[in-house]
PDB file of C-alpha atoms in Angstrom:
ATOM      1  CA  UNK D 131     190.372  16.929 217.394  1.00 56.00           C
ATOM      2  CA  UNK D 132     186.775  15.837 217.493  1.00 68.00           C
ATOM      3  CA  UNK D 133     183.879  18.274 217.533  1.00 67.00           C
ATOM      4  CA  UNK D 134     183.009  17.005 220.993  1.00 70.00           C
ATOM      5  CA  UNK D 135     186.442  17.781 222.470  1.00 87.00           C
ATOM      6  CA  UNK D 136     186.414  21.189 220.748  1.00 86.00           C
ATOM      7  CA  UNK D 137     183.050  21.968 222.376  1.00 86.00           C
ATOM      8  CA  UNK D 138     184.233  20.743 225.786  1.00 88.00           C
ATOM      9  CA  UNK D 139     187.409  22.835 225.564  1.00 87.00           C
ATOM     10  CA  UNK D 140     185.502  25.888 224.338  1.00 89.00           C
ATOM     11  CA  UNK D 141     183.016  25.619 227.219  1.00 90.00           C
ATOM     12  CA  UNK D 142     185.950  25.315 229.638  1.00 92.00           C
ATOM     13  CA  UNK D 143     187.595  28.451 228.233  1.00 91.00           C
ATOM     14  CA  UNK D 144     184.297  30.342 228.462  1.00 93.00           C
ATOM     15  CA  UNK D 145     183.838  29.212 232.083  1.00 94.00           C
ATOM     16  CA  UNK D 146     187.361  30.355 232.954  1.00 95.00           C
ATOM     17  CA  UNK D 147     186.708  33.683 231.223  1.00 95.00           C
ATOM     18  CA  UNK D 148     183.450  34.105 233.157  1.00 96.00           C
ATOM     19  CA  UNK D 149     185.302  33.633 236.443  1.00 96.00           C
ATOM     20  CA  UNK D 150     188.004  36.128 235.468  1.00 96.00           C
ATOM     21  CA  UNK D 151     185.580  38.710 234.039  1.00 97.00           C
ATOM     22  CA  UNK D 152     183.386  38.416 237.147  1.00 96.00           C
ATOM     23  CA  UNK D 153     186.375  38.916 239.440  1.00 95.00           C
ATOM     24  CA  UNK D 154     188.430  41.487 237.477  1.00 96.00           C
ATOM     25  CA  UNK D 155     185.951  42.958 235.003  1.00 95.00           C
ATOM     26  CA  UNK D 156     185.903  42.508 231.244  1.00 95.00           C
ATOM     27  CA  UNK D 157     188.228  45.440 230.632  1.00 95.00           C
ATOM     28  CA  UNK D 158     190.434  44.443 233.570  1.00 96.00           C
ATOM     29  CA  UNK D 159     191.137  40.981 232.152  1.00 94.00           C
ATOM     30  CA  UNK D 160     193.704  40.614 229.411  1.00 92.00           C
ATOM     31  CA  UNK D 161     193.918  37.891 226.799  1.00 90.00           C
ATOM     32  CA  UNK D 162     197.306  36.789 228.183  1.00 90.00           C
ATOM     33  CA  UNK D 163     195.772  36.380 231.655  1.00 92.00           C
ATOM     34  CA  UNK D 164     192.873  34.401 230.181  1.00 92.00           C
ATOM     35  CA  UNK D 165     195.296  32.176 228.271  1.00 91.00           C
ATOM     36  CA  UNK D 166     197.342  31.485 231.410  1.00 92.00           C
ATOM     37  CA  UNK D 167     194.247  30.684 233.471  1.00 93.00           C
ATOM     38  CA  UNK D 168     192.942  28.366 230.741  1.00 90.00           C
ATOM     39  CA  UNK D 169     196.363  26.792 230.240  1.00 90.00           C
ATOM     40  CA  UNK D 170     196.432  27.741 226.552  1.00 88.00           C
ATOM     41  CA  UNK D 171     198.739  29.717 224.345  1.00 87.00           C
ATOM     42  CA  UNK D 172     197.448  32.714 222.417  1.00 85.00           C
ATOM     43  CA  UNK D 173     196.829  30.749 219.196  1.00 87.00           C
ATOM     44  CA  UNK D 174     194.947  27.937 220.923  1.00 86.00           C
ATOM     45  CA  UNK D 175     192.948  30.437 222.941  1.00 86.00           C
ATOM     46  CA  UNK D 176     191.840  32.302 219.816  1.00 84.00           C
ATOM     47  CA  UNK D 177     190.990  28.973 218.218  1.00 87.00           C
ATOM     48  CA  UNK D 178     188.353  28.443 220.914  1.00 87.00           C
ATOM     49  CA  UNK D 179     187.039  31.963 221.396  1.00 87.00           C
ATOM     50  CA  UNK D 180     187.907  34.027 218.327  1.00 87.00           C
ATOM     51  CA  UNK D 181     188.185  37.266 220.298  1.00 90.00           C
ATOM     52  CA  UNK D 182     187.719  38.618 223.778  1.00 93.00           C
ATOM     53  CA  UNK D 183     184.421  40.209 222.741  1.00 94.00           C
ATOM     54  CA  UNK D 184     183.283  36.881 221.269  1.00 94.00           C
ATOM     55  CA  UNK D 185     183.722  35.203 224.653  1.00 94.00           C
ATOM     56  CA  UNK D 186     181.837  38.039 226.397  1.00 96.00           C
ATOM     57  CA  UNK D 187     179.063  37.536 223.864  1.00 96.00           C
ATOM     58  CA  UNK D 188     179.011  33.776 224.467  1.00 95.00           C
ATOM     59  CA  UNK D 189     178.818  34.241 228.241  1.00 95.00           C
ATOM     60  CA  UNK D 190     176.006  36.784 227.968  1.00 95.00           C
ATOM     61  CA  UNK D 191     173.957  35.240 225.185  1.00 95.00           C
ATOM     62  CA  UNK D 192     174.175  31.663 226.480  1.00 94.00           C
ATOM     63  CA  UNK D 193     172.608  32.599 229.814  1.00 93.00           C
ATOM     64  CA  UNK D 194     169.793  34.668 228.327  1.00 96.00           C
ATOM     65  CA  UNK D 195     169.098  31.999 225.691  1.00 97.00           C
ATOM     66  CA  UNK D 196     168.935  29.386 228.434  1.00 96.00           C
ATOM     67  CA  UNK D 197     166.392  31.465 230.345  1.00 97.00           C
ATOM     68  CA  UNK D 198     164.337  32.088 227.191  1.00 98.00           C
ATOM     69  CA  UNK D 199     164.148  28.345 226.548  1.00 98.00           C
ATOM     70  CA  UNK D 200     163.149  27.717 230.166  1.00 97.00           C
ATOM     71  CA  UNK D 201     160.491  30.460 230.060  1.00 97.00           C
ATOM     72  CA  UNK D 202     159.005  29.004 226.875  1.00 97.00           C
ATOM     73  CA  UNK D 203     158.827  25.594 228.522  1.00 97.00           C
ATOM     74  CA  UNK D 204     157.139  26.998 231.633  1.00 97.00           C
ATOM     75  CA  UNK D 205     154.657  29.035 229.586  1.00 96.00           C
ATOM     76  CA  UNK D 206     153.749  25.897 227.614  1.00 96.00           C
ATOM     77  CA  UNK D 207     153.220  23.876 230.808  1.00 96.00           C
ATOM     78  CA  UNK D 208     149.563  24.796 231.296  1.00 92.00           C
ATOM     79  CA  UNK D 209     150.121  26.068 234.863  1.00 94.00           C
ATOM     80  CA  UNK D 210     147.777  28.728 236.244  1.00 91.00           C
ATOM     81  CA  UNK D 211     149.170  32.270 235.855  1.00 84.00           C
ATOM     82  CA  UNK D 212     150.313  32.769 239.443  1.00 82.00           C
ATOM     83  CA  UNK D 213     152.103  29.404 239.315  1.00 91.00           C
ATOM     84  CA  UNK D 214     153.664  30.345 235.961  1.00 92.00           C
ATOM     85  CA  UNK D 215     155.239  33.371 237.589  1.00 93.00           C
ATOM     86  CA  UNK D 216     156.364  31.314 240.565  1.00 94.00           C
ATOM     87  CA  UNK D 217     157.969  28.637 238.386  1.00 96.00           C
ATOM     88  CA  UNK D 218     159.649  31.226 236.172  1.00 96.00           C
ATOM     89  CA  UNK D 219     161.080  32.866 239.304  1.00 96.00           C
ATOM     90  CA  UNK D 220     162.290  29.530 240.689  1.00 97.00           C
ATOM     91  CA  UNK D 221     164.029  28.664 237.434  1.00 97.00           C
ATOM     92  CA  UNK D 222     165.636  32.098 237.200  1.00 97.00           C
ATOM     93  CA  UNK D 223     166.953  32.196 240.768  1.00 97.00           C
ATOM     94  CA  UNK D 224     168.225  28.613 240.443  1.00 97.00           C
ATOM     95  CA  UNK D 225     170.034  29.509 237.197  1.00 96.00           C
ATOM     96  CA  UNK D 226     171.550  32.629 238.751  1.00 96.00           C
ATOM     97  CA  UNK D 227     172.628  30.582 241.761  1.00 95.00           C
ATOM     98  CA  UNK D 228     174.222  27.927 239.540  1.00 95.00           C
ATOM     99  CA  UNK D 229     175.904  30.461 237.207  1.00 95.00           C
ATOM    100  CA  UNK D 230     176.804  33.416 239.428  1.00 94.00           C
ATOM    101  CA  UNK D 231     179.940  34.338 237.526  1.00 95.00           C
ATOM    102  CA  UNK D 232     178.192  34.302 234.165  1.00 96.00           C
ATOM    103  CA  UNK D 233     175.351  36.463 235.475  1.00 96.00           C
ATOM    104  CA  UNK D 234     177.779  38.872 237.136  1.00 96.00           C
ATOM    105  CA  UNK D 235     179.481  39.258 233.771  1.00 96.00           C
ATOM    106  CA  UNK D 236     176.170  39.656 231.971  1.00 95.00           C
ATOM    107  CA  UNK D 237     174.793  42.322 234.320  1.00 95.00           C
ATOM    108  CA  UNK D 238     178.035  44.274 234.650  1.00 94.00           C
ATOM    109  CA  UNK D 239     179.639  43.884 231.255  1.00 94.00           C
ATOM    110  CA  UNK D 240     177.216  43.192 228.401  1.00 92.00           C
ATOM    111  CA  UNK D 241     177.277  46.910 227.531  1.00 93.00           C
ATOM    112  CA  UNK D 242     180.851  46.384 226.303  1.00 96.00           C
ATOM    113  CA  UNK D 243     179.436  44.374 223.407  1.00 96.00           C
ATOM    114  CA  UNK D 244     179.211  46.202 220.099  1.00 96.00           C
ATOM    115  CA  UNK D 245     177.111  46.092 216.962  1.00 97.00           C
ATOM    116  CA  UNK D 246     175.188  42.938 216.152  1.00 97.00           C
ATOM    117  CA  UNK D 247     176.392  41.143 219.263  1.00 97.00           C
ATOM    118  CA  UNK D 248     175.021  43.818 221.559  1.00 97.00           C
ATOM    119  CA  UNK D 249     171.796  43.993 219.548  1.00 97.00           C
ATOM    120  CA  UNK D 250     171.354  40.209 219.808  1.00 97.00           C
ATOM    121  CA  UNK D 251     171.846  40.175 223.584  1.00 97.00           C
ATOM    122  CA  UNK D 252     169.491  43.121 224.109  1.00 97.00           C
ATOM    123  CA  UNK D 253     166.865  41.472 221.879  1.00 97.00           C
ATOM    124  CA  UNK D 254     167.196  38.186 223.796  1.00 97.00           C
ATOM    125  CA  UNK D 255     166.846  40.030 227.107  1.00 96.00           C
ATOM    126  CA  UNK D 256     163.752  41.861 225.841  1.00 97.00           C
ATOM    127  CA  UNK D 257     162.291  38.558 224.653  1.00 98.00           C
ATOM    128  CA  UNK D 258     162.750  37.165 228.155  1.00 98.00           C
ATOM    129  CA  UNK D 259     160.997  40.166 229.682  1.00 97.00           C
ATOM    130  CA  UNK D 260     158.182  39.551 227.201  1.00 97.00           C
ATOM    131  CA  UNK D 261     157.634  36.049 228.583  1.00 97.00           C
ATOM    132  CA  UNK D 262     157.135  37.531 232.053  1.00 96.00           C
ATOM    133  CA  UNK D 263     154.689  40.046 230.605  1.00 95.00           C
ATOM    134  CA  UNK D 264     152.800  37.167 228.964  1.00 95.00           C
ATOM    135  CA  UNK D 265     152.491  35.396 232.307  1.00 94.00           C
ATOM    136  CA  UNK D 266     151.235  38.565 234.011  1.00 93.00           C
ATOM    137  CA  UNK D 267     148.781  39.248 231.181  1.00 93.00           C
ATOM    138  CA  UNK D 268     147.505  35.679 231.429  1.00 93.00           C
ATOM    139  CA  UNK D 269     146.864  36.247 235.127  1.00 92.00           C
ATOM    140  CA  UNK D 270     144.883  39.391 234.356  1.00 92.00           C
ATOM    141  CA  UNK D 271     142.839  37.634 231.632  1.00 93.00           C
ATOM    142  CA  UNK D 272     142.070  34.741 233.967  1.00 92.00           C
ATOM    143  CA  UNK D 273     140.984  37.133 236.727  1.00 92.00           C
ATOM    144  CA  UNK D 274     143.671  36.011 239.192  1.00 90.00           C
ATOM    145  CA  UNK D 275     145.772  39.191 239.011  1.00 89.00           C
ATOM    146  CA  UNK D 276     144.870  42.829 238.630  1.00 88.00           C
ATOM    147  CA  UNK D 277     146.285  44.867 235.747  1.00 91.00           C
ATOM    148  CA  UNK D 278     149.808  46.132 236.365  1.00 87.00           C
ATOM    149  CA  UNK D 279     151.988  48.755 234.718  1.00 89.00           C
ATOM    150  CA  UNK D 280     154.330  47.428 232.044  1.00 86.00           C
ATOM    151  CA  UNK D 281     157.325  48.476 234.157  1.00 89.00           C
ATOM    152  CA  UNK D 282     156.389  45.941 236.842  1.00 89.00           C
ATOM    153  CA  UNK D 283     158.220  43.263 234.840  1.00 92.00           C
ATOM    154  CA  UNK D 284     161.470  45.225 235.094  1.00 92.00           C
ATOM    155  CA  UNK D 285     160.937  45.610 238.834  1.00 92.00           C
ATOM    156  CA  UNK D 286     160.194  41.915 239.296  1.00 92.00           C
ATOM    157  CA  UNK D 287     163.218  40.881 237.289  1.00 95.00           C
ATOM    158  CA  UNK D 288     165.395  43.401 239.088  1.00 93.00           C
ATOM    159  CA  UNK D 289     164.344  41.894 242.416  1.00 93.00           C
ATOM    160  CA  UNK D 290     165.251  38.408 241.201  1.00 96.00           C
ATOM    161  CA  UNK D 291     168.229  39.202 238.985  1.00 95.00           C
ATOM    162  CA  UNK D 292     170.291  40.983 241.584  1.00 92.00           C
ATOM    163  CA  UNK D 293     170.356  37.954 243.821  1.00 94.00           C
ATOM    164  CA  UNK D 294     173.649  37.248 242.036  1.00 93.00           C
ATOM    165  CA  UNK D 295     175.172  39.932 244.298  1.00 93.00           C
ATOM    166  CA  UNK D 296     174.236  38.484 247.653  1.00 93.00           C
ATOM    167  CA  UNK D 297     172.511  35.108 247.543  1.00 92.00           C
ATOM    168  CA  UNK D 298     174.476  32.016 248.490  1.00 88.00           C
ATOM    169  CA  UNK D 299     172.848  28.651 247.774  1.00 83.00           C
ATOM    170  CA  UNK D 300     174.499  27.057 250.805  1.00 87.00           C
ATOM    171  CA  UNK D 301     172.650  29.435 253.160  1.00 87.00           C
ATOM    172  CA  UNK D 302     169.364  28.951 254.976  1.00 91.00           C
ATOM    173  CA  UNK D 303     167.208  29.005 251.832  1.00 93.00           C
ATOM    174  CA  UNK D 304     167.392  27.180 248.531  1.00 94.00           C
ATOM    175  CA  UNK D 305     167.097  29.294 245.374  1.00 95.00           C
ATOM    176  CA  UNK D 306     163.559  27.991 244.931  1.00 95.00           C
ATOM    177  CA  UNK D 307     162.569  28.912 248.502  1.00 94.00           C
ATOM    178  CA  UNK D 308     163.928  32.423 248.017  1.00 94.00           C
ATOM    179  CA  UNK D 309     162.008  32.759 244.738  1.00 95.00           C
ATOM    180  CA  UNK D 310     158.840  31.603 246.513  1.00 93.00           C
ATOM    181  CA  UNK D 311     159.272  34.230 249.248  1.00 92.00           C
ATOM    182  CA  UNK D 312     159.706  36.954 246.649  1.00 92.00           C
ATOM    183  CA  UNK D 313     156.738  35.730 244.619  1.00 91.00           C
ATOM    184  CA  UNK D 314     154.510  35.417 247.689  1.00 89.00           C
ATOM    185  CA  UNK D 315     155.134  39.082 248.477  1.00 87.00           C
ATOM    186  CA  UNK D 316     154.687  40.146 244.881  1.00 85.00           C
ATOM    187  CA  UNK D 317     151.633  38.086 243.975  1.00 82.00           C
ATOM    188  CA  UNK D 318     149.859  38.977 247.226  1.00 78.00           C
ATOM    189  CA  UNK D 319     150.392  42.595 246.230  1.00 75.00           C
ATOM    190  CA  UNK D 320     148.806  42.197 242.779  1.00 70.00           C
ATOM    191  CA  UNK D 321     146.253  39.490 243.476  1.00 68.00           C
ATOM    192  CA  UNK D 322     142.767  40.561 242.514  1.00 66.00           C
TER     193      UNK D 322
END
């Protein structure tokens, strides 16, 4: 088996696991059920995921790492601070819209991770929050935004993150349009 086919199969197993964990919960999904849904026996399944916790870790960490990379790219773009926040929101809501199952698993189940895996996911999540704080701080330094409490980042992200519960991309608004509506309300509230 080539490395490429291993990676493709592993991503497929992780996607199947995300769907099952989102629907039934991490603790409500057994390895046998995951194997059946992925069309793999127990040995082949463990070959791709190692353990049930390892697949939960992959689902959770992959999404947060993806958002950290996107936030770094946006922060390096040279956009004005209010546009940085807007673009970060657009990217986040689009990612949540495109990966609803993975985000449902992340938000509901990452606490089931233990030890270093949990620590790594929490650290990655905190790093992401830090990028939002950087964008807000840049807005304050540039005089576009007024100073805000540190907890505002958690509130902003909560507003955007929980779209996984109710937003459907085939509705009246695109993910980007929804992010813009949220950011218009937020930025107008903190504009200097």
